Short mmCIF file of C-alpha atoms in Angstrom, two decimals:
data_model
loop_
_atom_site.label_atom_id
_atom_site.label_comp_id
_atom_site.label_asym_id
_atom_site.label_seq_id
_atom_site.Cartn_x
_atom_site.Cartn_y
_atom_site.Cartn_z
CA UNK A 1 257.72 175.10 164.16
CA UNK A 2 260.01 172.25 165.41
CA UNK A 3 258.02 169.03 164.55
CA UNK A 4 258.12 165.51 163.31
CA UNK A 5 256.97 164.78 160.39
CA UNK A 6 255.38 161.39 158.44
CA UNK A 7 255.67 160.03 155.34
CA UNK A 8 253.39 159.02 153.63
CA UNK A 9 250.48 159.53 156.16
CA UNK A 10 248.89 156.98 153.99
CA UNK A 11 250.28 153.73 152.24
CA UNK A 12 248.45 150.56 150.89
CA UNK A 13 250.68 147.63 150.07
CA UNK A 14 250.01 144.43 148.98
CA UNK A 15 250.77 141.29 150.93
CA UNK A 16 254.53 140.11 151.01
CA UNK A 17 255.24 143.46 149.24
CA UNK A 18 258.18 144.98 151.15
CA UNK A 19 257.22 148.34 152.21
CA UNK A 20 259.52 151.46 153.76
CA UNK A 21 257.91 154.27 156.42
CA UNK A 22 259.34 157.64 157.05
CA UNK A 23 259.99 159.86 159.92
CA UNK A 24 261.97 162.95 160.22
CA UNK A 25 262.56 165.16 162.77
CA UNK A 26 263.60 169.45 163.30
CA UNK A 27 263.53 169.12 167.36
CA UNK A 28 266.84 168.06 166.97
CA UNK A 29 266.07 164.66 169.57
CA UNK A 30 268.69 162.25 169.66
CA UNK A 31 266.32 159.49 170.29
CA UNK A 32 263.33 158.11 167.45
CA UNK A 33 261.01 155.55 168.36
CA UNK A 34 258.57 153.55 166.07
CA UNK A 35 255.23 152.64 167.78
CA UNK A 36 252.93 150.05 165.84
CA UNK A 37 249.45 151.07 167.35
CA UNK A 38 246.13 148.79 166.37
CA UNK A 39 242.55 150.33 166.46
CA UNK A 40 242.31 152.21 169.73
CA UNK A 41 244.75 150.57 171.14
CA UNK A 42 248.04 152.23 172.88
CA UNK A 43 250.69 152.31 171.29
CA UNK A 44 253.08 149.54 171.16
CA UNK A 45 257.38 150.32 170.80
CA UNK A 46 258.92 148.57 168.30
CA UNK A 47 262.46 149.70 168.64
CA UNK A 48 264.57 152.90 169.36
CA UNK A 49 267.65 154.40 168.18
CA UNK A 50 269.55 156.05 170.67
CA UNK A 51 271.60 158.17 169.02
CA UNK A 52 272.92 155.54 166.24
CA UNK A 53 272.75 152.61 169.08
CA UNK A 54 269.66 150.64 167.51
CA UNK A 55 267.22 149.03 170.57
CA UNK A 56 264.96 146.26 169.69
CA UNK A 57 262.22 145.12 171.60
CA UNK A 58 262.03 141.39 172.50
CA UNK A 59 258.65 141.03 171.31
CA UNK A 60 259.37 142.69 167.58
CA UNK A 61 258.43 140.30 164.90
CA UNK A 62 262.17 140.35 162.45
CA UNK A 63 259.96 141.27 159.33
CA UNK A 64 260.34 144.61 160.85
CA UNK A 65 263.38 146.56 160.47
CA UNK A 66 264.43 150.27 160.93
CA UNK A 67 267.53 152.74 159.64
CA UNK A 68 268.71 155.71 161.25
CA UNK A 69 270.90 157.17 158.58
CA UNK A 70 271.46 160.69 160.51
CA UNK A 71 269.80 162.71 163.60
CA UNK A 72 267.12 164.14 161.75
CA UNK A 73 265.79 161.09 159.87
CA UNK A 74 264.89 157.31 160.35
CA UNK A 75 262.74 154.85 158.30
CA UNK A 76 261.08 151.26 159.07
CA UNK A 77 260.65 148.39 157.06
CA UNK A 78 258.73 145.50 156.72
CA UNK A 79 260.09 143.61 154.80
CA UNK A 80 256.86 141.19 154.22
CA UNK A 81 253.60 142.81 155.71
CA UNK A 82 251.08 140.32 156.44
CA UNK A 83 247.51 141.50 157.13
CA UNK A 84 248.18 141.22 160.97
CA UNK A 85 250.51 144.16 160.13
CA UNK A 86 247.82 146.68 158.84
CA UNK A 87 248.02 149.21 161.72
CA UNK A 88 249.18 153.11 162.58
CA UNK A 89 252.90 153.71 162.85
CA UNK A 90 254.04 156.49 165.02
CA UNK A 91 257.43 157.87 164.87
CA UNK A 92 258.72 159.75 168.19
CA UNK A 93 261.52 161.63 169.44
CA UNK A 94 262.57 162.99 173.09
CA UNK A 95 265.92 164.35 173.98
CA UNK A 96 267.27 161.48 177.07
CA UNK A 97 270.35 160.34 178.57
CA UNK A 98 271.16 156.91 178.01
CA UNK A 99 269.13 154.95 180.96
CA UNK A 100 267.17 157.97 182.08
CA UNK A 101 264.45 158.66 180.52
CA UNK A 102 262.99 161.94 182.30
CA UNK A 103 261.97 164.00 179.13
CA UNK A 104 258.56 163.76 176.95
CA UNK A 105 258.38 161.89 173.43
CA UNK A 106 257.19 164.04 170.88
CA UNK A 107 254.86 162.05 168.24
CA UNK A 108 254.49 162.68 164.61
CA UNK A 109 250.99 162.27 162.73
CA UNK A 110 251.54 158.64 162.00
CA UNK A 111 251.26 156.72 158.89
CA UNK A 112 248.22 154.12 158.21
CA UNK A 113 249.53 151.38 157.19
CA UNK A 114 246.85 148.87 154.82
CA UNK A 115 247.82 145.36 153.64
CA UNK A 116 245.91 144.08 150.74
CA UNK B 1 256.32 144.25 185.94
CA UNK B 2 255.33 147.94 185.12
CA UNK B 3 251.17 148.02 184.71
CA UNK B 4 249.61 151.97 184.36
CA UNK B 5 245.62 151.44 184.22
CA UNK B 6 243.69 153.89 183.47
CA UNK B 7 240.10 154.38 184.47
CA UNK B 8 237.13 155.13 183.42
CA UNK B 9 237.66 153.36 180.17
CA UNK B 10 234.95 156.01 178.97
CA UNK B 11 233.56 159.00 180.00
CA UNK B 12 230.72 160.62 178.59
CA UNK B 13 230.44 164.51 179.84
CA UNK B 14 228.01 166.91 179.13
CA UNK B 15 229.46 170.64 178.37
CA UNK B 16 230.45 172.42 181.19
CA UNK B 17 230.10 169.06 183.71
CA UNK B 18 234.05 168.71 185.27
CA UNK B 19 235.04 165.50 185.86
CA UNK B 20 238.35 163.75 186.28
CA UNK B 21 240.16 160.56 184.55
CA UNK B 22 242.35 158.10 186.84
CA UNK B 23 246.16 156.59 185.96
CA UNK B 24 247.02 154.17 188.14
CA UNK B 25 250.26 152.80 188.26
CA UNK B 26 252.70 150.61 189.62
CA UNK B 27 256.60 151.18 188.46
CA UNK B 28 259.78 150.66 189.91
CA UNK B 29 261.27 153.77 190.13
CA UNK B 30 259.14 156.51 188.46
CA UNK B 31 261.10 159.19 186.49
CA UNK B 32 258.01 160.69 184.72
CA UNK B 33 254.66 160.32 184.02
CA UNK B 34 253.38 161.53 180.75
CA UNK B 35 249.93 162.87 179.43
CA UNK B 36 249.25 162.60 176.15
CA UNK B 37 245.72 163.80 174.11
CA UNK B 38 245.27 161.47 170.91
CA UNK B 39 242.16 162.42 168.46
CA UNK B 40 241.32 159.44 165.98
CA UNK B 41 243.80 159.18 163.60
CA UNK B 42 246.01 161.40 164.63
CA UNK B 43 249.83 160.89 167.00
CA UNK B 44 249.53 161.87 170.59
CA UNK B 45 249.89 164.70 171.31
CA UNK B 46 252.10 165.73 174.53
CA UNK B 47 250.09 167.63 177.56
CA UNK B 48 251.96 167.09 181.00
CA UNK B 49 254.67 165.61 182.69
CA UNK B 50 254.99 164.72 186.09
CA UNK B 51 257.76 163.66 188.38
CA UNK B 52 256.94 163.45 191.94
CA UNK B 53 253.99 163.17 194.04
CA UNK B 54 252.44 166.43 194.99
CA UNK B 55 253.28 168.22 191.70
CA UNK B 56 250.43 169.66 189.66
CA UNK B 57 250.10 171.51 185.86
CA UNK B 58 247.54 173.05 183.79
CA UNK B 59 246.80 173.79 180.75
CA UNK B 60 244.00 175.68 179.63
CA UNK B 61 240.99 173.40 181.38
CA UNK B 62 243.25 170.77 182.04
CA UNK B 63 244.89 169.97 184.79
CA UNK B 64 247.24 166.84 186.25
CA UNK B 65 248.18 165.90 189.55
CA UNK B 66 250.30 162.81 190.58
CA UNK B 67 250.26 160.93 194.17
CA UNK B 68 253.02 158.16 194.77
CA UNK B 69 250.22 155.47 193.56
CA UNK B 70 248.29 157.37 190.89
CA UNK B 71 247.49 160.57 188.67
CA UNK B 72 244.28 162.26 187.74
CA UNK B 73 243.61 164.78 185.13
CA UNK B 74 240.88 167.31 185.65
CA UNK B 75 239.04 168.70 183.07
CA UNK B 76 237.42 171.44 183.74
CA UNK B 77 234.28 172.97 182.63
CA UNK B 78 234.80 170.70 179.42
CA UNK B 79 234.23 171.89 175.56
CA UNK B 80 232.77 169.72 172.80
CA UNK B 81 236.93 170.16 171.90
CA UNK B 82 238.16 168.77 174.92
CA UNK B 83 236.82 165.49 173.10
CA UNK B 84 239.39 162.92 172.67
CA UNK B 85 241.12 159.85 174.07
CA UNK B 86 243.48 160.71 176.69
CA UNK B 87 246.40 158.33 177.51
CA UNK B 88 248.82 158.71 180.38
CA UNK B 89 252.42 156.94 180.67
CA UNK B 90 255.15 156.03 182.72
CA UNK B 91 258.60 155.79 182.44
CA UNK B 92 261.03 153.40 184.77
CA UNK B 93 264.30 154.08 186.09
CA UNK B 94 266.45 153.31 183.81
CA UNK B 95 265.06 152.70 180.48
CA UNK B 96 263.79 155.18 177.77
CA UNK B 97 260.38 152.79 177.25
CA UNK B 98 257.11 154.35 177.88
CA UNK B 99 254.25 151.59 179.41
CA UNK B 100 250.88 153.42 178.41
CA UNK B 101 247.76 152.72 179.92
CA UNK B 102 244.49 151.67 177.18
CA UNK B 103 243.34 155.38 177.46
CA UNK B 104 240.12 157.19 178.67
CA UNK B 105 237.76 158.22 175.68
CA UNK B 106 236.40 161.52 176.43
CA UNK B 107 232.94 162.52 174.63
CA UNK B 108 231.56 165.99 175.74
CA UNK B 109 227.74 166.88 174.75
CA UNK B 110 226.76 170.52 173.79
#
């Protein structure tokens, strides 16, 4: 089945310890999004690559960092978690036209993020 | 500014009791509204989307509906399953972001 897929769906690191998430993708999508999502929260976008066209968000603290190295994968960093950083990130995908966003985002599993 | 709030923040059913959870939202230019089912610890997972007012899916004992002002999804005749936190979402003309309401967490009773 055409999913996307986590990796790890668990990682501890310690604080200032850079740290690199992993999201890959068989639908094929030509946009990935990483969500950073807190308790029960909703989910909050970080950035997305459309295509290879990287799109922060205003609010997104500079420790954190994403590649898109082809379609099919695309990691984050943080490059120093702090404990405000322990939280779920969600990779997503959806197949959209530049500027019009009228298709679904698929979401992987997500990967808990702890900071020691 | 794009706000989607979602109501009741809870909603505590007993098997078999239907009931309905509320999105409403204010966006300029809607190009989709999205329902997603999230179980604790887990990604969203995708149910609906909608794109204009008067349009209506289901799913099994769900259903969604969407008005120019707001959405509902109906759950009907609910299974201790059908427990989760459902979160709907809209999308603007124009950009690829999703604004997602805080959710409704569902809790069904046998």
């Amino acid at each position: 089945d055409a999913m996307v897929i986590q990796n790890p769906r668990y990682q501890v690191t310690q604080f200032g310890k850079p740290v690199t998430l992993s999201c890959s993708q068989t639908l094929n999508h030509n946009v990935m999004y990483w969500y950073q999502q807190k308790s029960s929260q909703a989910p909050k976008l970080l950035f997305h690559y459309y295509d290879k066209d990287f799109n922060n968000e205003a609010d997104t603290p500079d420790n954190f960092q994403s590649r898109r190295p082809n379609t099919s994968f695309c990691f984050l960093d943080i490059r120093s978690p702090g404990l405000g950083d322990a939280a779920m990130y969600l990779c997503a995908t959806s197949r959209d036209r530049r500027g019009d966003g009228t298709h679904e985002q698929y979401f992987g599993p997500g990967t808990r993020l702890t900071v020691t | 500014e794009d706000q989607v709030t979602q109501s009741p923040e809870a909603l505590r059913l007993q098997e078999g009791e239907s009931s309905s959870l509320n999105c409403s939202y204010t966006v300029s230019g809607l190009r989709g509204l999205f329902w997603y089912r999230q179980d604790p610890g887990k990604g969203p997972d995708f149910l609906f989307t909608l794109y204009s007012a008067g349009e209506e899916k289901e799913k099994e004992r769900l259903k969604a509906t969407l008005t120019k002002k707001e959405s509902f999804l109906h759950i009907t005749a609910p299974k201790p399953e059908d427990a989760a936190t459902y979160r709907c979402a809209v999308r603007p003309s124009g950009r690829l972001k999703l604004s997602f309401g805080a959710g409704t967490t569902v809790t069904v009773r046998a």
